Tab-separated table of N, CA and C and ligand atoms in Angstrom:
chain	number	residue	atom	x	y	z
A	1	UNK	N	0.842	-1.204	0.000
A	1	UNK	CA	0.000	0.000	0.000
A	1	UNK	C	0.877	1.254	0.000
A	2	UNK	N	0.470	2.231	-0.780
A	2	UNK	CA	1.274	3.455	-0.896
A	2	UNK	C	1.390	4.204	0.435
A	3	UNK	N	2.546	4.822	0.623
A	3	UNK	CA	2.747	5.634	1.819
A	3	UNK	C	2.919	7.093	1.406
A	4	UNK	N	2.297	7.961	2.183
A	4	UNK	CA	2.257	9.375	1.820
A	4	UNK	C	2.918	10.239	2.883
A	5	UNK	N	3.638	11.255	2.411
A	5	UNK	CA	4.128	12.277	3.339
A	5	UNK	C	3.509	13.605	2.913
A	6	UNK	N	2.942	14.296	3.873
A	6	UNK	CA	2.291	15.575	3.584
A	6	UNK	C	3.035	16.660	4.356
A	7	UNK	N	3.513	17.653	3.623
A	7	UNK	CA	4.346	18.695	4.226
A	7	UNK	C	3.649	20.044	4.115
A	8	UNK	N	3.415	20.678	5.251
A	8	UNK	CA	2.663	21.937	5.313
A	8	UNK	C	1.214	21.612	5.624
A	9	UNK	N	0.793	21.962	6.840
A	9	UNK	CA	-0.532	21.539	7.309
A	9	UNK	C	-1.487	22.715	7.455
A	10	UNK	N	-1.577	23.516	6.397
A	10	UNK	CA	-2.632	24.532	6.323
A	10	UNK	C	-3.952	23.836	6.005
A	11	UNK	N	-4.919	24.586	5.501
A	11	UNK	CA	-6.222	23.962	5.207
A	11	UNK	C	-6.089	22.871	4.154
A	12	UNK	N	-5.299	23.148	3.099
A	12	UNK	CA	-5.154	22.179	2.009
A	12	UNK	C	-4.390	20.932	2.461
A	13	UNK	N	-3.199	21.149	3.010
A	13	UNK	CA	-2.363	20.015	3.410
A	13	UNK	C	-3.031	19.150	4.465
A	14	UNK	N	-3.677	19.772	5.456
A	14	UNK	CA	-4.299	18.964	6.504
A	14	UNK	C	-5.500	18.197	5.967
A	15	UNK	N	-6.203	18.775	4.999
A	15	UNK	CA	-7.331	18.061	4.398
A	15	UNK	C	-6.844	16.847	3.603
A	16	UNK	N	-5.753	17.021	2.851
A	16	UNK	CA	-5.171	15.892	2.109
A	16	UNK	C	-4.741	14.803	3.100
A	17	UNK	N	-4.031	15.212	4.150
A	17	UNK	CA	-3.482	14.240	5.108
A	17	UNK	C	-4.587	13.452	5.817
A	18	UNK	N	-5.611	14.146	6.311
A	18	UNK	CA	-6.638	13.435	7.087
A	18	UNK	C	-7.518	12.573	6.168
A	19	UNK	N	-7.738	13.025	4.941
A	19	UNK	CA	-8.561	12.227	4.019
A	19	UNK	C	-7.841	10.932	3.644
A	20	UNK	N	-6.532	11.024	3.373
A	20	UNK	CA	-5.754	9.820	3.074
A	20	UNK	C	-5.764	8.870	4.274
A	21	UNK	N	-5.558	9.422	5.468
A	21	UNK	CA	-5.518	8.592	6.671
A	21	UNK	C	-6.876	7.944	6.941
A	22	UNK	N	-7.959	8.697	6.729
A	22	UNK	CA	-9.314	8.131	6.911
A	22	UNK	C	-9.551	6.973	5.950
A	23	UNK	N	-8.892	7.041	4.788
A	23	UNK	CA	-9.056	5.976	3.800
A	23	UNK	C	-8.114	4.808	4.061
A	24	UNK	N	-7.382	4.855	5.159
A	24	UNK	CA	-6.574	3.720	5.586
A	24	UNK	C	-5.114	3.762	5.184
A	25	UNK	N	-4.661	4.876	4.604
A	25	UNK	CA	-3.267	4.956	4.174
A	25	UNK	C	-2.360	5.455	5.294
A	26	UNK	N	-1.088	5.051	5.191
A	26	UNK	CA	-0.060	5.549	6.100
A	26	UNK	C	0.285	6.975	5.713
A	27	UNK	N	0.188	7.884	6.665
A	27	UNK	CA	0.474	9.285	6.380
A	27	UNK	C	1.434	9.843	7.425
A	28	UNK	N	2.543	10.394	6.935
A	28	UNK	CA	3.437	11.165	7.793
A	28	UNK	C	3.148	12.631	7.506
A	29	UNK	N	2.723	13.374	8.528
A	29	UNK	CA	2.403	14.795	8.367
A	29	UNK	C	3.493	15.627	9.026
A	30	UNK	N	3.987	16.618	8.278
A	30	UNK	CA	5.108	17.437	8.771
A	30	UNK	C	4.752	18.915	8.696
A	31	UNK	N	5.073	19.637	9.762
A	31	UNK	CA	4.923	21.098	9.756
A	31	UNK	C	5.933	21.660	10.749
A	32	UNK	N	6.336	22.910	10.521
A	32	UNK	CA	7.280	23.517	11.469
A	32	UNK	C	6.552	24.174	12.644
A	33	UNK	N	5.222	24.194	12.577
A	33	UNK	CA	4.416	24.813	13.633
A	33	UNK	C	3.897	23.708	14.567
A	34	UNK	N	4.369	23.747	15.807
A	34	UNK	CA	4.025	22.691	16.770
A	34	UNK	C	2.520	22.546	16.968
A	35	UNK	N	1.793	23.656	16.923
A	35	UNK	CA	0.327	23.586	17.121
A	35	UNK	C	-0.358	22.823	16.000
A	36	UNK	N	0.109	23.061	14.763
A	36	UNK	CA	-0.466	22.350	13.610
A	36	UNK	C	-0.209	20.847	13.739
A	37	UNK	N	1.006	20.531	14.184
A	37	UNK	CA	1.386	19.123	14.350
A	37	UNK	C	0.535	18.483	15.437
A	38	UNK	N	0.413	19.198	16.543
A	38	UNK	CA	-0.368	18.690	17.674
A	38	UNK	C	-1.821	18.428	17.270
A	39	UNK	N	-2.401	19.367	16.535
A	39	UNK	CA	-3.836	19.239	16.263
A	39	UNK	C	-4.167	18.139	15.243
A	40	UNK	N	-3.180	17.701	14.463
A	40	UNK	CA	-3.466	16.629	13.495
A	40	UNK	C	-2.989	15.262	14.010
A	41	UNK	N	-2.290	15.276	15.141
A	41	UNK	CA	-1.552	14.080	15.570
A	41	UNK	C	-2.418	12.844	15.804
A	42	UNK	N	-3.670	13.033	16.207
A	42	UNK	CA	-4.510	11.851	16.458
A	42	UNK	C	-5.168	11.332	15.180
A	43	UNK	N	-5.032	12.095	14.101
A	43	UNK	CA	-5.756	11.731	12.870
A	43	UNK	C	-4.885	11.113	11.791
A	44	UNK	N	-3.564	11.124	11.966
A	44	UNK	CA	-2.658	10.552	10.961
A	44	UNK	C	-1.708	9.561	11.640
A	45	UNK	N	-0.986	8.782	10.834
A	45	UNK	CA	-0.096	7.751	11.386
A	45	UNK	C	1.012	8.370	12.237
A	46	UNK	N	1.696	9.386	11.675
A	46	UNK	CA	2.741	10.102	12.411
A	46	UNK	C	2.631	11.584	12.094
A	47	UNK	N	2.814	12.416	13.091
A	47	UNK	CA	2.855	13.861	12.872
A	47	UNK	C	4.124	14.373	13.541
A	48	UNK	N	4.923	15.116	12.776
A	48	UNK	CA	6.240	15.515	13.260
A	48	UNK	C	6.478	16.994	13.003
A	49	UNK	N	7.079	17.651	13.998
A	49	UNK	CA	7.473	19.054	13.826
A	49	UNK	C	8.871	19.084	13.206
A	50	UNK	N	8.975	19.671	12.020
A	50	UNK	CA	10.286	19.768	11.359
A	50	UNK	C	10.251	20.881	10.325
A	51	UNK	N	11.455	21.388	10.024
A	51	UNK	CA	11.592	22.386	8.964
A	51	UNK	C	11.807	21.629	7.650
A	52	UNK	N	10.858	21.783	6.740
A	52	UNK	CA	10.883	21.017	5.491
A	52	UNK	C	11.937	21.504	4.511
A	53	UNK	N	12.675	22.558	4.879
A	53	UNK	CA	13.781	22.999	4.022
A	53	UNK	C	15.119	22.476	4.553
A	54	UNK	N	15.050	21.676	5.593
A	54	UNK	CA	16.258	21.109	6.209
A	54	UNK	C	16.427	19.682	5.687
A	55	UNK	N	17.345	19.528	4.738
A	55	UNK	CA	17.527	18.226	4.088
A	55	UNK	C	17.845	17.119	5.088
A	56	UNK	N	18.697	17.420	6.058
A	56	UNK	CA	19.070	16.393	7.042
A	56	UNK	C	17.865	15.954	7.867
A	57	UNK	N	17.018	16.931	8.206
A	57	UNK	CA	15.811	16.592	8.982
A	57	UNK	C	14.914	15.664	8.163
A	58	UNK	N	14.749	15.952	6.886
A	58	UNK	CA	13.892	15.104	6.040
A	58	UNK	C	14.505	13.710	5.880
A	59	UNK	N	15.820	13.657	5.760
A	59	UNK	CA	16.493	12.354	5.651
A	59	UNK	C	16.285	11.541	6.923
A	60	UNK	N	16.467	12.212	8.072
A	60	UNK	CA	16.315	11.525	9.361
A	60	UNK	C	14.912	10.956	9.523
A	61	UNK	N	13.932	11.658	8.972
A	61	UNK	CA	12.541	11.192	9.078
A	61	UNK	C	12.248	10.058	8.091
A	62	UNK	N	13.221	9.709	7.278
A	62	UNK	CA	13.033	8.605	6.324
A	62	UNK	C	12.123	8.948	5.170
A	63	UNK	N	12.044	10.233	4.861
A	63	UNK	CA	11.119	10.697	3.822
A	63	UNK	C	11.405	10.041	2.463
A	64	UNK	N	12.671	9.670	2.239
A	64	UNK	CA	13.023	9.099	0.926
A	64	UNK	C	12.333	7.755	0.656
A	65	UNK	N	11.816	7.115	1.713
A	65	UNK	CA	11.164	5.813	1.525
A	65	UNK	C	9.683	5.918	1.169
A	66	UNK	N	9.161	7.140	1.108
A	66	UNK	CA	7.732	7.288	0.812
A	66	UNK	C	7.487	7.265	-0.699
A	67	UNK	N	6.262	6.920	-1.065
A	67	UNK	CA	5.909	6.819	-2.488
A	67	UNK	C	5.486	8.167	-3.062
A	68	UNK	N	4.752	8.915	-2.243
A	68	UNK	CA	4.187	10.177	-2.730
A	68	UNK	C	4.389	11.256	-1.675
A	69	UNK	N	4.782	12.451	-2.121
A	69	UNK	CA	4.839	13.598	-1.212
A	69	UNK	C	3.879	14.667	-1.714
A	70	UNK	N	3.190	15.285	-0.775
A	70	UNK	CA	2.332	16.426	-1.095
A	70	UNK	C	2.917	17.621	-0.358
A	71	UNK	N	3.311	18.655	-1.116
A	71	UNK	CA	3.930	19.834	-0.502
A	71	UNK	C	2.929	20.979	-0.557
A	72	UNK	N	2.615	21.513	0.603
A	72	UNK	CA	1.601	22.573	0.671
A	72	UNK	C	2.048	23.658	1.648
A	73	UNK	N	3.100	24.353	1.257
A	73	UNK	CA	3.612	25.453	2.085
A	73	UNK	C	3.259	26.747	1.363
A	74	UNK	N	2.069	27.265	1.680
A	74	UNK	CA	1.542	28.357	0.884
A	74	UNK	C	2.172	29.715	1.124
A	75	UNK	N	2.447	29.991	2.392
A	75	UNK	CA	2.836	31.361	2.727
A	75	UNK	C	4.328	31.619	2.550
A	76	UNK	N	5.052	30.596	2.124
A	76	UNK	CA	6.505	30.747	2.010
A	76	UNK	C	6.969	30.083	0.713
A	77	UNK	N	6.972	30.882	-0.352
A	77	UNK	CA	7.229	30.341	-1.684
A	77	UNK	C	8.615	29.716	-1.790
A	78	UNK	N	9.608	30.358	-1.194
A	78	UNK	CA	10.953	29.807	-1.336
A	78	UNK	C	11.068	28.477	-0.593
A	79	UNK	N	10.393	28.344	0.547
A	79	UNK	CA	10.410	27.069	1.275
A	79	UNK	C	9.707	25.988	0.453
A	80	UNK	N	8.624	26.353	-0.214
A	80	UNK	CA	7.886	25.426	-1.069
A	80	UNK	C	8.806	24.872	-2.166
A	81	UNK	N	9.557	25.777	-2.794
A	81	UNK	CA	10.449	25.392	-3.897
A	81	UNK	C	11.624	24.562	-3.378
A	82	UNK	N	12.216	25.020	-2.294
A	82	UNK	CA	13.376	24.321	-1.727
A	82	UNK	C	13.000	22.909	-1.280
A	83	UNK	N	11.880	22.803	-0.622
A	83	UNK	CA	11.418	21.501	-0.146
A	83	UNK	C	11.184	20.554	-1.330
A	84	UNK	N	10.566	21.066	-2.387
A	84	UNK	CA	10.308	20.245	-3.577
A	84	UNK	C	11.626	19.753	-4.183
A	85	UNK	N	12.596	20.651	-4.270
A	85	UNK	CA	13.914	20.302	-4.813
A	85	UNK	C	14.562	19.185	-3.987
A	86	UNK	N	14.516	19.344	-2.658
A	86	UNK	CA	15.127	18.337	-1.780
A	86	UNK	C	14.454	16.975	-1.979
A	87	UNK	N	13.116	16.991	-2.036
A	87	UNK	CA	12.385	15.719	-2.181
A	87	UNK	C	12.764	15.012	-3.479
A	88	UNK	N	12.891	15.770	-4.573
A	88	UNK	CA	13.257	15.146	-5.854
A	88	UNK	C	14.714	14.670	-5.813
A	89	UNK	N	15.574	15.399	-5.111
A	89	UNK	CA	16.964	14.945	-4.990
A	89	UNK	C	17.064	13.685	-4.134
A	90	UNK	N	16.093	13.500	-3.239
A	90	UNK	CA	16.044	12.267	-2.440
A	90	UNK	C	15.367	11.141	-3.224
A	91	UNK	N	15.039	11.440	-4.488
A	91	UNK	CA	14.450	10.441	-5.400
A	91	UNK	C	13.027	10.020	-5.074
A	92	UNK	N	12.261	10.899	-4.454
A	92	UNK	CA	10.850	10.566	-4.268
A	92	UNK	C	10.192	10.439	-5.644
A	93	UNK	N	9.482	9.336	-5.869
A	93	UNK	CA	8.959	9.109	-7.216
A	93	UNK	C	7.896	10.116	-7.655
A	94	UNK	N	7.065	10.570	-6.707
A	94	UNK	CA	5.957	11.420	-7.137
A	94	UNK	C	5.740	12.547	-6.121
A	95	UNK	N	5.969	13.760	-6.568
A	95	UNK	CA	5.842	14.927	-5.676
A	95	UNK	C	4.782	15.873	-6.252
A	96	UNK	N	3.740	16.078	-5.475
A	96	UNK	CA	2.660	16.990	-5.868
A	96	UNK	C	2.809	18.262	-5.048
A	97	UNK	N	2.725	19.403	-5.694
A	97	UNK	CA	2.956	20.652	-4.971
A	97	UNK	C	1.823	21.635	-5.227
A	98	UNK	N	1.373	22.259	-4.169
A	98	UNK	CA	0.381	23.324	-4.293
A	98	UNK	C	1.103	24.619	-4.635
A	99	UNK	N	0.667	25.272	-5.708
A	99	UNK	CA	1.301	26.534	-6.112
A	99	UNK	C	0.300	27.680	-6.024
A	100	UNK	N	0.791	28.867	-5.677
A	100	UNK	CA	-0.122	30.009	-5.603
A	100	UNK	C	-0.528	30.531	-6.981
A	101	UNK	N	0.338	30.387	-7.971
A	101	UNK	CA	0.027	30.886	-9.318
A	101	UNK	C	0.896	30.154	-10.338
A	102	UNK	N	0.633	30.395	-11.631
A	102	UNK	CA	1.298	29.598	-12.660
A	102	UNK	C	2.785	29.923	-12.793
A	103	UNK	N	3.198	31.135	-12.420
A	103	UNK	CA	4.625	31.460	-12.474
A	103	UNK	C	5.405	30.584	-11.487
A	104	UNK	N	4.883	30.489	-10.277
A	104	UNK	CA	5.525	29.609	-9.300
A	104	UNK	C	5.409	28.154	-9.725
A	105	UNK	N	4.295	27.849	-10.377
A	105	UNK	CA	4.109	26.490	-10.909
A	105	UNK	C	5.215	26.137	-11.885
A	106	UNK	N	5.611	27.100	-12.729
A	106	UNK	CA	6.678	26.845	-13.707
A	106	UNK	C	7.997	26.563	-12.998
A	107	UNK	N	8.285	27.358	-11.982
A	107	UNK	CA	9.525	27.137	-11.221
A	107	UNK	C	9.504	25.750	-10.586
A	108	UNK	N	8.355	25.386	-10.032
A	108	UNK	CA	8.238	24.081	-9.377
A	108	UNK	C	8.443	22.941	-10.370
A	109	UNK	N	7.953	23.124	-11.591
A	109	UNK	CA	8.177	22.114	-12.634
A	109	UNK	C	9.665	22.004	-12.938
A	110	UNK	N	10.342	23.148	-13.007
A	110	UNK	CA	11.785	23.145	-13.303
A	110	UNK	C	12.593	22.420	-12.233
A	111	UNK	N	12.152	22.484	-10.971
A	111	UNK	CA	12.913	21.790	-9.931
A	111	UNK	C	12.453	20.340	-9.768
A	112	UNK	N	11.521	19.922	-10.616
A	112	UNK	CA	11.201	18.491	-10.671
A	112	UNK	C	9.835	18.060	-10.169
A	113	UNK	N	8.985	19.012	-9.757
A	113	UNK	CA	7.652	18.614	-9.280
A	113	UNK	C	6.938	17.799	-10.365
A	114	UNK	N	6.278	16.715	-9.940
A	114	UNK	CA	5.595	15.849	-10.909
A	114	UNK	C	4.197	16.359	-11.228
A	115	UNK	N	3.603	17.031	-10.270
A	115	UNK	CA	2.270	17.591	-10.530
A	115	UNK	C	2.102	18.863	-9.708
A	116	UNK	N	1.527	19.880	-10.345
A	116	UNK	CA	1.263	21.135	-9.638
A	116	UNK	C	-0.246	21.268	-9.513
A	117	UNK	N	-0.696	21.687	-8.344
A	117	UNK	CA	-2.130	21.961	-8.200
A	117	UNK	C	-2.328	23.407	-7.756
A	118	UNK	N	-3.429	23.958	-8.253
A	118	UNK	CA	-3.836	25.333	-7.927
A	118	UNK	C	-5.246	25.200	-7.358
A	119	UNK	N	-5.372	24.955	-6.046
A	119	UNK	CA	-6.667	24.564	-5.500
A	119	UNK	C	-7.820	25.520	-5.815
A	120	UNK	N	-7.611	26.815	-5.648
A	120	UNK	CA	-8.723	27.750	-5.870
A	120	UNK	C	-9.108	27.766	-7.345
A	121	UNK	N	-8.089	27.834	-8.230
A	121	UNK	CA	-8.360	27.867	-9.664
A	121	UNK	C	-9.026	26.562	-10.122
A	122	UNK	N	-8.476	25.441	-9.670
A	122	UNK	CA	-8.999	24.139	-10.093
A	122	UNK	C	-10.421	23.928	-9.587
A	123	UNK	N	-10.679	24.329	-8.336
A	123	UNK	CA	-12.030	24.142	-7.796
A	123	UNK	C	-13.016	25.078	-8.483
A	124	UNK	N	-12.571	26.287	-8.793
A	124	UNK	CA	-13.446	27.226	-9.523
A	124	UNK	C	-13.847	26.645	-10.868
A	125	UNK	N	-12.864	26.085	-11.591
A	125	UNK	CA	-13.156	25.491	-12.905
A	125	UNK	C	-14.098	24.302	-12.755
A	126	UNK	N	-13.870	23.518	-11.695
A	126	UNK	CA	-14.700	22.331	-11.497
A	126	UNK	C	-16.153	22.711	-11.230
A	127	UNK	N	-16.338	23.721	-10.372
A	127	UNK	CA	-17.697	24.186	-10.066
A	127	UNK	C	-18.359	24.696	-11.350
A	128	UNK	N	-17.602	25.456	-12.148
A	128	UNK	CA	-18.162	25.988	-13.392
A	128	UNK	C	-18.584	24.856	-14.319
A	129	UNK	N	-17.733	23.816	-14.438
A	129	UNK	CA	-18.080	22.675	-15.306
A	129	UNK	C	-19.305	21.947	-14.776
A	130	UNK	N	-19.382	21.827	-13.445
A	130	UNK	CA	-20.565	21.184	-12.854
A	130	UNK	C	-21.826	21.956	-13.202
A	131	UNK	N	-21.728	23.297	-13.113
A	131	UNK	CA	-22.894	24.139	-13.415
A	131	UNK	C	-23.307	23.971	-14.871
A	132	UNK	N	-22.312	23.898	-15.756
A	132	UNK	CA	-22.608	23.774	-17.189
A	132	UNK	C	-23.238	22.411	-17.487
A	133	UNK	N	-22.700	21.361	-16.832
A	133	UNK	CA	-23.215	20.036	-17.168
A	133	UNK	C	-24.536	19.721	-16.467
A	134	UNK	N	-24.883	20.467	-15.391
A	134	UNK	CA	-26.221	20.318	-14.812
A	134	UNK	C	-27.178	21.050	-15.749
A	135	UNK	N	-28.471	20.834	-15.532
A	135	UNK	CA	-29.439	21.562	-16.357
A	135	UNK	C	-29.480	23.017	-15.879
A	136	UNK	N	-28.951	23.909	-16.688
A	136	UNK	CA	-28.811	25.307	-16.283
A	136	UNK	C	-30.163	25.921	-15.934
A	137	UNK	N	-31.230	25.398	-16.536
A	137	UNK	CA	-32.560	25.949	-16.256
A	137	UNK	C	-32.980	25.721	-14.809
A	138	UNK	N	-32.301	24.780	-14.126
A	138	UNK	CA	-32.614	24.527	-12.714
A	138	UNK	C	-32.243	25.699	-11.813
A	139	UNK	N	-31.423	26.619	-12.331
A	139	UNK	CA	-30.894	27.655	-11.421
A	139	UNK	C	-31.627	28.977	-11.562
B	201	ATP	P1	-4.246	26.893	3.020
B	201	ATP	O1	-3.596	25.591	2.668
B	201	ATP	O2	-4.762	26.930	4.397
B	201	ATP	O3	-5.153	27.402	1.973
B	201	ATP	P2	-1.750	28.270	2.711
B	201	ATP	O4	-1.359	27.570	1.483
B	201	ATP	O5	-1.505	29.751	2.807
B	201	ATP	O6	-3.231	28.063	3.102
B	201	ATP	P3	-0.697	28.091	5.139
B	201	ATP	O7	-1.883	28.258	6.002
B	201	ATP	O8	0.284	29.171	4.949
B	201	ATP	O9	-1.071	27.531	3.782
B	201	ATP	O10	0.008	26.802	5.616
B	201	ATP	C1	1.241	26.430	5.215
B	201	ATP	C2	1.780	25.558	6.321
B	201	ATP	O11	3.136	25.285	6.017
B	201	ATP	C3	1.726	26.227	7.690
B	201	ATP	O12	1.126	25.355	8.611
B	201	ATP	C4	3.191	26.480	8.022
B	201	ATP	O13	3.477	26.326	9.389
B	201	ATP	C5	3.881	25.405	7.198
B	201	ATP	N1	5.245	25.744	6.853
B	201	ATP	C6	5.730	26.927	6.370
B	201	ATP	N2	7.058	26.863	6.174
B	201	ATP	C7	7.424	25.599	6.535
B	201	ATP	C8	8.683	24.886	6.579
B	201	ATP	N3	9.831	25.447	6.200
B	201	ATP	N4	8.665	23.606	7.023
B	201	ATP	C9	7.525	23.002	7.418
B	201	ATP	N5	6.323	23.614	7.380
B	201	ATP	C10	6.271	24.886	6.968
């Protein structure tokens, strides 16, 4: 069974982590904020306080053995990029990263991110498609 590491426990990252864990997957959740770690600790397999831009810390946590990483450090773009770079250098097969905009998305692709997500943009498009495919006369 796939093992997931989720880095950055804002609304997006914590939702990804708890949903995966509820579905029975092993989830390591990482954040540098002790409160975020504490509040998710009963809902995931492991929750650890660490700086995701510290390569040695990520190595010590055994992050290289995971199948998928989800990086969601929204408020700190350089940390988001650095963390993604480290994960790809540790040979993580699949790294998904939340980006604030397409310019940052391009940078993330250059450092090796396998998939970029733009939650607000993607959800907006999805809602619009749902509205179009429903019977518009219902509204
Ligand atoms: P949301 O996901 O809630 O929409 P967001 O993308 O702005 O919002 P934040 O609320 O900023 O995300 O959450 C990002 C998380 O990443 C925070 O919990 C923050 O503590 C964490 N974080 C920031 N820098 C680092 C770092 N270097 N290492 C680990 N975690 C970090």
